[in-house]
Coordinates of C-alpha atoms and ligand atoms in Angstrom, one line a residue:
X1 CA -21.4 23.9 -4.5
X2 CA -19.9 20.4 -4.2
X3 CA -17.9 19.6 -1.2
X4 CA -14.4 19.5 -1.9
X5 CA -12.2 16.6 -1.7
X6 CA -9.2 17.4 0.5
X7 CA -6.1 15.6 0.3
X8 CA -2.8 16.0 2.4
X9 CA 0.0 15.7 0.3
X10 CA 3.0 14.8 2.1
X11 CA 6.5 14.1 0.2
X12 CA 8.9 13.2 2.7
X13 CA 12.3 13.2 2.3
X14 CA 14.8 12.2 -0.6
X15 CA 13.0 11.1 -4.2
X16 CA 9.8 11.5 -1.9
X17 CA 10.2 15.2 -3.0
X18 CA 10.6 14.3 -6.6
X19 CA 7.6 11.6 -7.1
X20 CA 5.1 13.0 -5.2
X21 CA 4.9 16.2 -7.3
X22 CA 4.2 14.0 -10.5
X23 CA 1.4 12.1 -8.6
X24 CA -0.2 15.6 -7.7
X25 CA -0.3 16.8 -11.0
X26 CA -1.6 13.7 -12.4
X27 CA -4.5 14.2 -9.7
X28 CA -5.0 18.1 -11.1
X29 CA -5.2 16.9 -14.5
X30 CA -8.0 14.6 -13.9
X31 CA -9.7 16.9 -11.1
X32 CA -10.1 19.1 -14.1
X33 CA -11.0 16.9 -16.8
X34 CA -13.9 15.0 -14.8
X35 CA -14.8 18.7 -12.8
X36 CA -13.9 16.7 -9.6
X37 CA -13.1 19.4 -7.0
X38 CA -10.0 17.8 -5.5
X39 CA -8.1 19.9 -2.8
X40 CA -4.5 19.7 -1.8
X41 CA -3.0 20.9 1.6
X42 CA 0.5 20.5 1.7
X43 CA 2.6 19.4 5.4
X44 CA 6.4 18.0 6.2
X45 CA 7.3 15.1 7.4
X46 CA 10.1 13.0 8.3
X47 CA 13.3 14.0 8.3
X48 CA 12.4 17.6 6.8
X49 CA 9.9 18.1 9.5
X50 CA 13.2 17.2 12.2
X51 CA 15.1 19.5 10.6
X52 CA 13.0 22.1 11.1
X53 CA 10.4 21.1 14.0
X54 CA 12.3 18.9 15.8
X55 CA 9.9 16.1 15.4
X56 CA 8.8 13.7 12.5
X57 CA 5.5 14.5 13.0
X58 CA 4.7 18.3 13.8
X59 CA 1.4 19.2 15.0
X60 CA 0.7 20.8 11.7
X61 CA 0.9 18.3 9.2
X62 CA -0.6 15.4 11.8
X63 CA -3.9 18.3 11.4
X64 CA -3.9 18.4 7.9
X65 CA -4.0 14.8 7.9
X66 CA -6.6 14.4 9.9
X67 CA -9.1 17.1 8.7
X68 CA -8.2 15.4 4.8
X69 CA -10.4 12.8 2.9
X70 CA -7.1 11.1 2.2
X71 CA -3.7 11.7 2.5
X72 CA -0.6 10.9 -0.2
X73 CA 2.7 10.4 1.3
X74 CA 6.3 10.1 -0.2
X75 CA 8.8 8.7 1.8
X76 CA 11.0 9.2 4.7
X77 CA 14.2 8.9 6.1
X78 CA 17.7 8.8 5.2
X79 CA 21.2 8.9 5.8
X80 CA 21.4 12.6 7.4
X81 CA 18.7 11.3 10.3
X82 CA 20.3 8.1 10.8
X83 CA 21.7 8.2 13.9
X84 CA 18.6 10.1 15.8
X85 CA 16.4 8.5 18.6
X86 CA 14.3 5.5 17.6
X87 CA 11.5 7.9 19.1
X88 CA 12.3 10.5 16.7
X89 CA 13.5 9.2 13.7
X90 CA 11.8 10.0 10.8
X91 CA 9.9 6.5 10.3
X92 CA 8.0 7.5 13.6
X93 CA 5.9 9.9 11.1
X94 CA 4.4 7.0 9.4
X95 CA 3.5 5.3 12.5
X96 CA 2.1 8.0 13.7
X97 CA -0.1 9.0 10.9
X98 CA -1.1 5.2 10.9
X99 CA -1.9 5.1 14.8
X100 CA -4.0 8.6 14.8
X101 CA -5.5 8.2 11.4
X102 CA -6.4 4.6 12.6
X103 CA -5.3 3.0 9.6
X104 CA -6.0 -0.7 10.3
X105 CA -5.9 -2.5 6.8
X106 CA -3.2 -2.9 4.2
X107 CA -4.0 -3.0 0.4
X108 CA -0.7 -4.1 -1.7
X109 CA -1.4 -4.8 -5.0
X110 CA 0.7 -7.2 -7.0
X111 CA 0.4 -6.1 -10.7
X112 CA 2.9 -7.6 -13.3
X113 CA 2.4 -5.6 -17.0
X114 CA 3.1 -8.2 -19.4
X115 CA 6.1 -5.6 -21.2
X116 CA 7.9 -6.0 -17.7
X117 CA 7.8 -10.1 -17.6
X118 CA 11.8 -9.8 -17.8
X119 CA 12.6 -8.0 -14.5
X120 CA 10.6 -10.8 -12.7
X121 CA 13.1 -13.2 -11.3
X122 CA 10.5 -16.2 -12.0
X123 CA 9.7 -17.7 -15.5
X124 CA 7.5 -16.3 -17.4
X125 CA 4.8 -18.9 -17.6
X126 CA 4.7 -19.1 -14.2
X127 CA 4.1 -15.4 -13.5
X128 CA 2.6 -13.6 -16.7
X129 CA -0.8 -12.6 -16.2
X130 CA -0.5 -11.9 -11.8
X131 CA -2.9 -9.4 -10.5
X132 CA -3.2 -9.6 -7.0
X133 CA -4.1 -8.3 -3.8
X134 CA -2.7 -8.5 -0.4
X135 CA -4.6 -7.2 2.6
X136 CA -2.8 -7.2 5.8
X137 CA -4.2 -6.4 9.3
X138 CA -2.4 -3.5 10.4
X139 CA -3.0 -2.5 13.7
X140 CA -3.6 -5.9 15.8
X141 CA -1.8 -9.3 16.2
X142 CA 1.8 -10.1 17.5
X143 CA 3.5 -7.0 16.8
X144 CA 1.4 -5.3 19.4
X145 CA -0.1 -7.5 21.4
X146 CA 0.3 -7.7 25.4
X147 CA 2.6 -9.0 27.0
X148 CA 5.7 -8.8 25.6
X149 CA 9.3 -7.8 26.1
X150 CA 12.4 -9.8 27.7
X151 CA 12.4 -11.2 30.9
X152 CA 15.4 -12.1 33.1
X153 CA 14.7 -15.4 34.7
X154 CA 17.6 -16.6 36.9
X155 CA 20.7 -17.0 34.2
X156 CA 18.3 -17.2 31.5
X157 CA 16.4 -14.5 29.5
X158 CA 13.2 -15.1 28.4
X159 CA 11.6 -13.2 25.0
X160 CA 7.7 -12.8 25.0
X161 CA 5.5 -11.3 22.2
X162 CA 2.1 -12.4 22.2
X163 CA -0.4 -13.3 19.3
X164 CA -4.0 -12.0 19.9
X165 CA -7.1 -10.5 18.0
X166 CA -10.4 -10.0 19.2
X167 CA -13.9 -10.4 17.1
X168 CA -13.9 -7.0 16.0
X169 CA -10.2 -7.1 15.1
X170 CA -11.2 -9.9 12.6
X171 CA -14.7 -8.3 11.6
X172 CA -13.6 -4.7 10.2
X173 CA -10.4 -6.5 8.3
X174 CA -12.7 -9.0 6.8
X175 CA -15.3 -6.7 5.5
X176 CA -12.2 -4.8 3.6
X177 CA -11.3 -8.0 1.8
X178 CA -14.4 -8.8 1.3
X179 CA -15.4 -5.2 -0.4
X180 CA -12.1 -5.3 -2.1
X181 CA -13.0 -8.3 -3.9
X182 CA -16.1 -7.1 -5.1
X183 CA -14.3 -4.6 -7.2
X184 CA -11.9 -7.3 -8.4
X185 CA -12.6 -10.5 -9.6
X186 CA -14.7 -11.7 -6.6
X187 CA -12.1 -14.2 -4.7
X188 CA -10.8 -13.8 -1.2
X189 CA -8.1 -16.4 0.3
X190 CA -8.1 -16.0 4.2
X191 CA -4.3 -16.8 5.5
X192 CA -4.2 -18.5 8.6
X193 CA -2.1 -21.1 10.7
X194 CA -5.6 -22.5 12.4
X195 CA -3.5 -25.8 12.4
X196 CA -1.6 -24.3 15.3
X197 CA -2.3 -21.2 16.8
X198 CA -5.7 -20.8 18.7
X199 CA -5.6 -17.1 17.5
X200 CA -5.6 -17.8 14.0
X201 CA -8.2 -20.7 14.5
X202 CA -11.0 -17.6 15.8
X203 CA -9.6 -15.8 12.7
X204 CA -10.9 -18.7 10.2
X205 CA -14.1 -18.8 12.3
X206 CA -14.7 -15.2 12.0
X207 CA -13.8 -14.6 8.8
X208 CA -16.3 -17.5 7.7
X209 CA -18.8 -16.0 9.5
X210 CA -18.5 -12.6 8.3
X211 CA -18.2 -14.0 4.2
X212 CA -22.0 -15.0 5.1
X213 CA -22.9 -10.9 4.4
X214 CA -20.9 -11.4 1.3
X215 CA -22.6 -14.2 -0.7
X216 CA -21.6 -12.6 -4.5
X217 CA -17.5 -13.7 -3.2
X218 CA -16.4 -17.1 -3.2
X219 CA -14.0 -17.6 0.3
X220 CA -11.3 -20.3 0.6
X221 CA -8.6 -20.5 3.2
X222 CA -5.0 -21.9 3.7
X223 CA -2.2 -22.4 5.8
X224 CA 0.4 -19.4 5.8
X225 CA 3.0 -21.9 4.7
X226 CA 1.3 -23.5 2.1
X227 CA 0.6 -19.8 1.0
X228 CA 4.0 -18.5 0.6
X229 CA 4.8 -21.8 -1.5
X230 CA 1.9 -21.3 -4.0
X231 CA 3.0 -17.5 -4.5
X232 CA 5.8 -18.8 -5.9
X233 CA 4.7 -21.9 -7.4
X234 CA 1.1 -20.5 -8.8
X235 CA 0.1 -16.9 -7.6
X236 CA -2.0 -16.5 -10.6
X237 CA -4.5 -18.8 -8.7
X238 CA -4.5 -15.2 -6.1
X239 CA -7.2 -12.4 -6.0
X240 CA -7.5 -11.4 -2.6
X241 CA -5.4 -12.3 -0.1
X242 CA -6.2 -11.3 3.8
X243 CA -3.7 -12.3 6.7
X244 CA -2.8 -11.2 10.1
X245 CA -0.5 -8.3 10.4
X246 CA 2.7 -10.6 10.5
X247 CA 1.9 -12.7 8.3
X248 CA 0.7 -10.2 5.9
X249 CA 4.0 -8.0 6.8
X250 CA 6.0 -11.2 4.7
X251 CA 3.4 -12.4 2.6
X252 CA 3.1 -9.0 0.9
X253 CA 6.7 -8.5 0.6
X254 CA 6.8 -11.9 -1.4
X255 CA 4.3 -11.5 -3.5
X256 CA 5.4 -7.4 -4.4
X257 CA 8.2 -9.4 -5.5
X258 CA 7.1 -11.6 -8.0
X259 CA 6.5 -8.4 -9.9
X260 CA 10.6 -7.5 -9.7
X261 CA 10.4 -3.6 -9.8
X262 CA 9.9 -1.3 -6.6
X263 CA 9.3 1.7 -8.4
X264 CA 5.8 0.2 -9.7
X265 CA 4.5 -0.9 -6.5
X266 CA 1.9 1.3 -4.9
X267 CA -0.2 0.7 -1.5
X268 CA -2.9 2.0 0.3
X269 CA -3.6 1.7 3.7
X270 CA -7.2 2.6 5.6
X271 CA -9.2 3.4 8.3
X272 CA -12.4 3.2 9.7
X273 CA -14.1 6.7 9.3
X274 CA -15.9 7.1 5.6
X275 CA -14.9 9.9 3.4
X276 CA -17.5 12.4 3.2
X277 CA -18.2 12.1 -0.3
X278 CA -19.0 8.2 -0.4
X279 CA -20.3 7.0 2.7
X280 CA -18.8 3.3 1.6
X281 CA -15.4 4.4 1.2
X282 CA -12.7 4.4 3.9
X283 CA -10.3 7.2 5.0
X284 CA -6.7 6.2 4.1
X285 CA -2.9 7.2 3.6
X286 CA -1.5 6.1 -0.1
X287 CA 2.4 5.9 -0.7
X288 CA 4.8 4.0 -2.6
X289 CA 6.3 0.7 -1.3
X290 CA 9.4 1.5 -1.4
X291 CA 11.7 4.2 0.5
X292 CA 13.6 7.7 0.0
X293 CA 16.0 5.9 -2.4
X294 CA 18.6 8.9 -1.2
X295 CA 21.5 7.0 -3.7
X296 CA 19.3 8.7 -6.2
X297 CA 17.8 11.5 -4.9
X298 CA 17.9 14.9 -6.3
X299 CA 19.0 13.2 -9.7
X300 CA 15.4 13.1 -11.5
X301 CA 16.2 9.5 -12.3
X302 CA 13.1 7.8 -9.6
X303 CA 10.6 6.3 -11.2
X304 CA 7.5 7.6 -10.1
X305 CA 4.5 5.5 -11.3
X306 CA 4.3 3.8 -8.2
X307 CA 3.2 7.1 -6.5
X308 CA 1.2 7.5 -9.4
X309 CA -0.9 3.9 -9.4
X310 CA -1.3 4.6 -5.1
X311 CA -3.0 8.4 -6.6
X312 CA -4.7 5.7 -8.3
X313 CA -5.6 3.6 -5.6
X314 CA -6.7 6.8 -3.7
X315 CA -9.4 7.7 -6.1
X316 CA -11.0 4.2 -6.4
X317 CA -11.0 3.2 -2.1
X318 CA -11.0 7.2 -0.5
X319 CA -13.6 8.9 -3.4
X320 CA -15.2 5.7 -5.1
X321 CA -13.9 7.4 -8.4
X322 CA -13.0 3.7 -10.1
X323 CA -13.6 5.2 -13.8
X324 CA -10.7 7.8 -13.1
X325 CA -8.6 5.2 -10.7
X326 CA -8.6 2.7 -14.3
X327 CA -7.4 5.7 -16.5
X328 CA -4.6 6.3 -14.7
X329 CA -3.6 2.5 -14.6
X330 CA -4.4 2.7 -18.3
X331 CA -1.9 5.7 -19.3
X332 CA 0.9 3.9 -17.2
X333 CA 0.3 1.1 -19.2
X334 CA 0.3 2.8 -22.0
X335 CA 3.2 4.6 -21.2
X336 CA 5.5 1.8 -20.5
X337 CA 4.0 0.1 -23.4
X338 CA 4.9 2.6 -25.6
X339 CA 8.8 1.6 -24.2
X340 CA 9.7 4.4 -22.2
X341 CA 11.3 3.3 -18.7
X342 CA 13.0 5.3 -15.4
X343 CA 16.5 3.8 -14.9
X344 CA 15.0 1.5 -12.7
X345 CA 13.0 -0.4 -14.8
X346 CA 14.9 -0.2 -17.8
X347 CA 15.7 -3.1 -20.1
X348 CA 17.4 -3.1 -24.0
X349 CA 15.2 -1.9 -26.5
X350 CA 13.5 0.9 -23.8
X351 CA 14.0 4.5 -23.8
X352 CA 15.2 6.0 -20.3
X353 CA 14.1 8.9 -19.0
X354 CA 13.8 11.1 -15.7
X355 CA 11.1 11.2 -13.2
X356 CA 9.7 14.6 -14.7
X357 CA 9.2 13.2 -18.6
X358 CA 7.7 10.0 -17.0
X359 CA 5.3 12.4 -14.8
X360 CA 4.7 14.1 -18.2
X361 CA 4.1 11.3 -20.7
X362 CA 1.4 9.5 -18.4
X363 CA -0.6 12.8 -18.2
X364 CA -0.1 12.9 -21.8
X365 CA -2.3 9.9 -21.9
X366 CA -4.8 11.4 -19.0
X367 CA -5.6 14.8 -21.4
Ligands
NAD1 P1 14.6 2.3 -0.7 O1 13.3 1.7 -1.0 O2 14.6 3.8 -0.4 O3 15.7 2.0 -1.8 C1 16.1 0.7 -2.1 C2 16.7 0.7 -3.5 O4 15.7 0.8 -4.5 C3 17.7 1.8 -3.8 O5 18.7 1.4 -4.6 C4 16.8 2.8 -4.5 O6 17.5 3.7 -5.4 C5 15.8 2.0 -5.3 N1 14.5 2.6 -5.4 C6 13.6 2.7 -4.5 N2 12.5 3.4 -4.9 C7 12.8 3.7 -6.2 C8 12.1 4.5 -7.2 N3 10.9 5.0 -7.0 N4 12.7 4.6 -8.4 C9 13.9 4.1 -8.6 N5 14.6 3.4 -7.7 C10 14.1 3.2 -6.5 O7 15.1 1.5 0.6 P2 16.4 1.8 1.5 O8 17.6 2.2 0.7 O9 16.5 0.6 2.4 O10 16.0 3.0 2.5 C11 16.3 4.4 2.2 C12 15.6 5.2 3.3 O11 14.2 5.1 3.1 C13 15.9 4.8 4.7 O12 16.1 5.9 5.5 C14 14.7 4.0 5.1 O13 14.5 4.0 6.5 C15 13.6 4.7 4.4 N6 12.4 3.9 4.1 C16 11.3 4.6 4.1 C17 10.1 4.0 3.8 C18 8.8 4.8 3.8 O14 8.9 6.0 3.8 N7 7.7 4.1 3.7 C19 10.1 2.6 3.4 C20 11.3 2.0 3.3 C21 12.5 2.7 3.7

C-alpha cells in the first residue's frame, strides 16, 4: 500500500479558521482525483492554543508537525492576545515551528494575473507579465547572529547586532535557489552588498561556487540597492531571487507588493530533511503572507486563494506533485478570470463573494 502523505493542518486564529478549511478541501479534491493518499492531522496554535494550553505552541501540535511530510498553517494572533508576554504571544508558534522544523529558506512568489493589473499601484507596462521568486535565508545572518544587544558604555549606549554566515549557511540556501529555478525559467539573481560587507562578499563567492553543480541555470548578481530599485523600475527582468535573511525579509515584502493584493500571496518555507515520498523534496511549512485579518474575521468575506496557491506550493516543493501544484494555479486563474473576486480584491465589473463560494468555485475547476 502506498505510504501516506501526512500533512498538519494548522489554522490559527481569526480568518486563519476560515481559509485554511478551503485550502484542505481543495487538497481532498485532488488527493481523490489523482488517488494521492494525502493525510491530514489537525493541531492549535496561536492564540487558540493560549487559550486553551497556555502556550502558543503545545506539545501536541509541535508533534504533529514534526512527524508530517508538510505542514499548512493559517495565521495567528490578534487583538484578544495582544497584551501577553513577547514569550508567549501567539507569533512565538511560528517561530517555533520554524526553529524545530528547521525551516531555513523562504520561497515568496510574486505572481501578478494579468485580470488584477489594476490593484497594482505601478503602471501597467511596467508590471504586466511579473512572475517571480524570492528566496530568503531564514535562519542565519544579522537577525541572529552573535553578539548583539545594547551596551552601556560610560553615558553612551552602544547597539550591536552582528552580520555573519558560514559556508554551509550559504551552501544549503543556494542549492534551494538553484533547484527552484530549475522548475522555473532557469535564472537565479544572488543579492548581495559584496561592495561593503565582508559577509556578503563570502556569500557571492559561495554562491558562485556552488552554481558550478548547476550548469543548466544561468547566475548573475547585484547589489541589494540596485535590487530594490530594479523591482520597481523592471522586475519583469526577475526569476529567482536569493538574499540574506534581512535583506530578503524587505526585498520580499517589495516585491509581494508589486502584485497589490495580500489575499493572493502565498509562501513556503523549508527545511532540510526530504519528504519520504521524494527524496529531492524538502520538508516545509506553507501559509499565507498575510495575517489573522481579525477586522474581518468570522464574516466569510477573506479571500482565500492565497492559502490555496501555498496548498499549491506544498504539492510541487514537499511531494514533487508539479502536475497537480499547476492545476490548482490554473482553477484560480480561471476563477478570477471568470470575474469572481473576495472583497478584497474586488474591482467594478467583478462579482463579490465570501470565502466559502471562492473555496467552492476553484474546486469547481479541480473536479
Ligand atoms: P493582516 O495581514 O492580518 O491584515 C492586514 C489587512 O489586510 C487587514 O485589513 C485585513 O483585513 C486584510 N487582509 C489580510 N489577509 C486578508 C485576506 N486573506 N483576505 C482579505 N483581506 C485580508 O495584518 P495585521 O492586521 O497587521 O495583523 C493582524 C494579526 O495578525 C496580528 O495579531 C498580527 O500579529 C498577526 N499576523 C500574523 C501573521 C502570521 O500568522 N503569519 C502575519 C502577519 C500578522
Amino acid at each position: 500500500m502506498t505510504k501516506a502523505m501526512k500533512i498538519a493542518v494548522l489554522p490559527g486564529d481569526g480568518i486563519g479558521k476560515e481559509i485554511t478549511p478551503q485550502a484542505v478541501a481543495v487538497l481532498e479534491v485532488l488527493g481523490e482525483r489523482f488517488n494521492h493518499p494525502f493525510e491530514f492531522d489537525h493541531g492549535i496554535v496561536g492564540g487558540e492554543a493560549i487559550d486553551q494550553t497556555g502556550v502558543p505552541l503545545p506539545e501536541d501540535s509541535l508533534r504533529l508537525a514534526l512527524e508530517a511530510d508538510a505542514v499548512l498553517l493559517g495565521a495567528v494572533g490578534g487583538p484578544k492576545w495582544e497584551g501577553l508576554d513577547y514569550a508567549i504571544r501567539p507569533e512565538r508558534a511560528l517561530l517555533g515551528l520554524r526553529e524545530e522544523l528547521g525551516l531555513f529558506a523562504n520561497l515568496r512568489p510574486a505572481i501578478l494575473y494579468p485580470m488584477m493589473t489594476d490593484a497594482s499601484t505601478l503602471k501597467r507596462e511596467v508590471i504586466e507579465g511579473i512572475d517571480l521568486m524570492v528566496v530568503r535565508e531564514l535562519t542565519g545572518g544579522i537577525y541572529f547572529g552573535q553578539p548583539r544587544g545594547v551596551e552601556k558604555i560610560g553615558d553612551e549606549e552602544k547597539g550591536i547586532n552582528t552580520l555573519v554566515y558560514t559556508t554551509s549557511e550559504i551552501k544549503r540556501i543556494a542549492r534551494v535557489a538553484f533547484e527552484v529555478a530549475q522548475k522555473r525559467r532557469k535564472r537565479v539573481m544572488s543579492i548581495d552588498k559584496a561592495n561593503v560587507l565582508e559577509a556578503t562578499e563570502l556569500w557571492r563567492k559561495v554562491v558562485t561556487e556552488v552554481h558550478t553543480d548547476y550548469p543548466d541555470i544561468e547566475l548573475s548578481h547585484m547589489y541589494v540597492d540596485n535590487c530594490a530599485m530594479q523591482l520597481i523600475r523592471n522586475p519583469k527582468q526577475f526569476d529567482v531571487i536569493v538574499t540574506t535573511n534581512m535583506f530578503g525579509d524587505i526585498l520580499s515584502d517589495a516585491a509581494a507588493m508589486l502584485t497589490g493584493s495580500i489575499g493572493m500571496l502565498p509562501s513556503a518555507s523549508l527545511g532540510q530533511s526530504a519528504s519520504a515520498h521524494r527524496p529531492s523534496c524538502l520538508k516545509g511549512m506553507y501559509e499565507p503572507i498575510h495575517g489573522s485579518a481579525p477586522d474581518i474575521a468570522g464574516q466569510d468575506k477573506a479571500n482565500p486563494l492565497a492559502t490555496i496557491l501555498s496548498a499549491g506550493m506544498m504539492l510541487k516543493y514537499s511531494f514533487g506533485l508539479e502536475k497537480e501544484a499547476a492545476l490548482i494555479e490554473k482553477a484560480v486563474f480561471s476563477v478570477l478570470e471568470a470575474g469572481y473576486r473576495t472583497p478584497d480584491i474586488a474591482a467594478e465589473g467583478t462579482r463579490v463573494i465570501g470565502t466559502r463560494e471562492m473555496g467552492r468555485r476553484v474546486i469547481e475547476q479541480l473536479k
